[in-house]
CSV table of C-alpha atoms in Angstrom, one decimal:
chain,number,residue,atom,x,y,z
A,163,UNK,CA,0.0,0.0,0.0
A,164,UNK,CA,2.8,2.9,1.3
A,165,UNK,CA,4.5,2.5,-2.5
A,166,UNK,CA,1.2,3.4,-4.3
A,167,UNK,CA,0.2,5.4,-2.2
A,168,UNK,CA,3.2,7.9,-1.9
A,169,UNK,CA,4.5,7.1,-5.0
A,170,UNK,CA,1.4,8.8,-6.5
A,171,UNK,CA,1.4,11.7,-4.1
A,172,UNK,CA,4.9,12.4,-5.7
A,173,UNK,CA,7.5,11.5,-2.4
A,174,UNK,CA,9.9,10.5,-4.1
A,175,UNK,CA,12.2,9.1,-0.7
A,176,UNK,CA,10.4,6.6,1.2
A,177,UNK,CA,8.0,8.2,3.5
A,178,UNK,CA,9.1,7.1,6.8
A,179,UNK,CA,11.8,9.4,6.0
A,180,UNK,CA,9.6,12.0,5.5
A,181,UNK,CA,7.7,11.7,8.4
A,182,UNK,CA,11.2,11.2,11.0
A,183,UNK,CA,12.7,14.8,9.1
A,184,UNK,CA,9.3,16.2,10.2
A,185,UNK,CA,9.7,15.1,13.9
A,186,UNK,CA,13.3,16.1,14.3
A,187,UNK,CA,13.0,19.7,12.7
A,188,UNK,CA,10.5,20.4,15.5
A,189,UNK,CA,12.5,18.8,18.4
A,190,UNK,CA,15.7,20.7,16.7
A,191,UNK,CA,13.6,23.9,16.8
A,192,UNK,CA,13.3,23.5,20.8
A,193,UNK,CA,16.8,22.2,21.4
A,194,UNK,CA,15.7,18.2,22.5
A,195,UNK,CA,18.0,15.4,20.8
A,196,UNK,CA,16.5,14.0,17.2
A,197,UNK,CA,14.3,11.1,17.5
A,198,UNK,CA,15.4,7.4,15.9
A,199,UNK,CA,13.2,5.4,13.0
A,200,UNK,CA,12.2,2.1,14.8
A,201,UNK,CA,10.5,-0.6,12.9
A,202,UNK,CA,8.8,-2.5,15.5
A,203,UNK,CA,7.1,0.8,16.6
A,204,UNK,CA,6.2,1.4,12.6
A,205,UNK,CA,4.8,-2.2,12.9
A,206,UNK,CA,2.7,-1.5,15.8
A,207,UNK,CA,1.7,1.7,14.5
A,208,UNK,CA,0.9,-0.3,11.0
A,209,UNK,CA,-1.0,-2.5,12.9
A,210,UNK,CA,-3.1,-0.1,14.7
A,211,UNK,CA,-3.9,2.3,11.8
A,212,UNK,CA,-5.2,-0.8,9.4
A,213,UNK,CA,-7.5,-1.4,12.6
A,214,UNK,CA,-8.9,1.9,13.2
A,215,UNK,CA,-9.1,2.1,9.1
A,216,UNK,CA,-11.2,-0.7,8.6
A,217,UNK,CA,-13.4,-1.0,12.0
A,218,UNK,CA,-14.0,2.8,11.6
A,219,UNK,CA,-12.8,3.9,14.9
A,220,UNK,CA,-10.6,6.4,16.1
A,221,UNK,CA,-9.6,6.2,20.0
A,222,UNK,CA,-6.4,5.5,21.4
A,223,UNK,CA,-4.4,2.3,21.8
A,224,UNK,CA,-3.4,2.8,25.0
A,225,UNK,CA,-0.5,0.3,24.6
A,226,UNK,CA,1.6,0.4,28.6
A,227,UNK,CA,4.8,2.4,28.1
A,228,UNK,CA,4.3,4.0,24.5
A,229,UNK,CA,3.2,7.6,23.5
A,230,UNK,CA,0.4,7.4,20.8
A,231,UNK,CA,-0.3,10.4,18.0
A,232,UNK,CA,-3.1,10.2,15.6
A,233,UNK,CA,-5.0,11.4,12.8
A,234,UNK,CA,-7.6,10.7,10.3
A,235,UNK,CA,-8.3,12.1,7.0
A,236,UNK,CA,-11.4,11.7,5.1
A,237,UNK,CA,-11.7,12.7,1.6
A,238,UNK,CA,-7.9,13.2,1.2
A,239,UNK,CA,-4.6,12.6,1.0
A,240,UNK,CA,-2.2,13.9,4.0
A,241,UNK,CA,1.9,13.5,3.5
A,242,UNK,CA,3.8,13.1,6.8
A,243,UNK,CA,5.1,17.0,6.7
A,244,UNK,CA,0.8,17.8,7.1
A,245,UNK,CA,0.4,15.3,9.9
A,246,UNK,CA,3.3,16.4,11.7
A,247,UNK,CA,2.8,20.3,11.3
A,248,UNK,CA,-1.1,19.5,12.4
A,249,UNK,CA,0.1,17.8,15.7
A,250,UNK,CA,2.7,20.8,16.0
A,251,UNK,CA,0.0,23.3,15.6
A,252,UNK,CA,-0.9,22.7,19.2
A,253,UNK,CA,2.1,24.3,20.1
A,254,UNK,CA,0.0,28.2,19.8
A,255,UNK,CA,-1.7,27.0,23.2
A,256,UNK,CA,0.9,25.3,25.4
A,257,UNK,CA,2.9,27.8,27.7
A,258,UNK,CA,6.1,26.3,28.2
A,259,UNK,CA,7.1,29.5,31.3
A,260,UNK,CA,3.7,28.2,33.1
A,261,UNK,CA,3.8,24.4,31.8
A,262,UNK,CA,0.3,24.8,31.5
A,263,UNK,CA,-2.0,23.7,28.1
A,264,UNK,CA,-5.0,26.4,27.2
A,265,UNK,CA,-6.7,23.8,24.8
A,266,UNK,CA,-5.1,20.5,22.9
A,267,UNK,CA,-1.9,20.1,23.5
A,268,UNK,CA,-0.8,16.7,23.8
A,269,UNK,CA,0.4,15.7,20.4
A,270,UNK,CA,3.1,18.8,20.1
A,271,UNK,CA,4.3,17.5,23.3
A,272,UNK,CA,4.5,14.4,22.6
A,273,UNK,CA,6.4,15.3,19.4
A,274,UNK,CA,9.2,17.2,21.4
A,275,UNK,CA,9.1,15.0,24.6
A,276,UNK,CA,13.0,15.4,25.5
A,277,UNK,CA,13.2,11.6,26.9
A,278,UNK,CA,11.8,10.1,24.3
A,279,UNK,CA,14.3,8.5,21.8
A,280,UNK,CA,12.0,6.8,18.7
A,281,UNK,CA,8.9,6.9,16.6
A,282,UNK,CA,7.3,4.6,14.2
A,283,UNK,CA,4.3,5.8,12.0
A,284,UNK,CA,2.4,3.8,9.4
A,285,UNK,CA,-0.9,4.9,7.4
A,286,UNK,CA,-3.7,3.1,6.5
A,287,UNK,CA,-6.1,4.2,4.1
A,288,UNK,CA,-10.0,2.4,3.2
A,289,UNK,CA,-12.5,4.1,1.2
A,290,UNK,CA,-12.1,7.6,1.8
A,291,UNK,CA,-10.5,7.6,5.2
A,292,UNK,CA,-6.9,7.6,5.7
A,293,UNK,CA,-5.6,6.8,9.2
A,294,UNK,CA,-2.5,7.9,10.7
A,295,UNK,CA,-0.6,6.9,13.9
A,296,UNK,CA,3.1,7.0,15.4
A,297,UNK,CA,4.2,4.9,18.2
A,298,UNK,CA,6.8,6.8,19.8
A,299,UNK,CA,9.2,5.2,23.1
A,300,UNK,CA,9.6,5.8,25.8
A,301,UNK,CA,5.8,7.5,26.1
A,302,UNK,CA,5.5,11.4,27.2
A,303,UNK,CA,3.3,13.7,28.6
A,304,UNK,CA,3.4,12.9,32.1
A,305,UNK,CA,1.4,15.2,34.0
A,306,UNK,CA,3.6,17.8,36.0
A,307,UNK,CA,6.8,17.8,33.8
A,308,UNK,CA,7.6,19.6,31.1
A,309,UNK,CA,8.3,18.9,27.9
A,310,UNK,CA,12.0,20.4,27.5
């Protein structure tokens, strides 16, 4: 599926690439070391996305000692540079001086969590929903601390 579908949205590296360049401009941006590709996360993640794509559900996989980021898409095409800057986006309401969140907040975070080390995303796409999910280890967002 990733070969079609990328290949046709005109990336011409492999995506994962795409999506772990995303990650670490952002982390680079607030001075937290660049996160790691790992497979067996992309598995996981692969393996979660094809079942929220195909059950049509979207909740959390609250899998014990991983961070989880979503998205879903319906009646489109994302690339990993739009789900990454749409998680990022959250940043306009987290107050790093007061650690405190005015709205959503938790994907940013979790995208420039300064312990955790590696990410692995996979898509999923049925009909005209495309899911999107990164695994990323160890987890963040633990209530209290702050991000970096």
């Amino acid at each position: 599926m990733f070969p079609l579908l990328f290949a046709a949205i005109g990336l011409t590296a492999p995506w994962s690439n795409h999506m772990l360049e995303a990650h670490n401009a952002v982390r680079a941006k607030v001075g937290v070391s660049p996160l790691e590709w790992s497979s067996p996360l992309a598995a996981r993640a692969q393996q979660w996305a094809d079942t929220l794509a195909h059950s049509n559900l979207f909740l959390h996989s609250r899998t014990p000692g991983l961070g989880e980021s979503m998205t879903v898409v319906y009646n489109g095409e994302y690339v990993p540079e739009q789900v990454v800057a749409g998680w990022v986006s959250e940043s306009r309401y987290y107050d790093l001086r007061h650690n405190r969140c005015a709205d959503v907040c938790g994907h940013y975070t979790q995208v420039v969590w300064r312990s955790t080390k590696q990410v692995g995303c996979a898509v999923s796409r049925v009909d005209n929903r495309q899911v999107w999910v990164c695994e990323y280890w160890p987890a963040g967002n633990y209530q209290g601390e702050r991000p970096y």
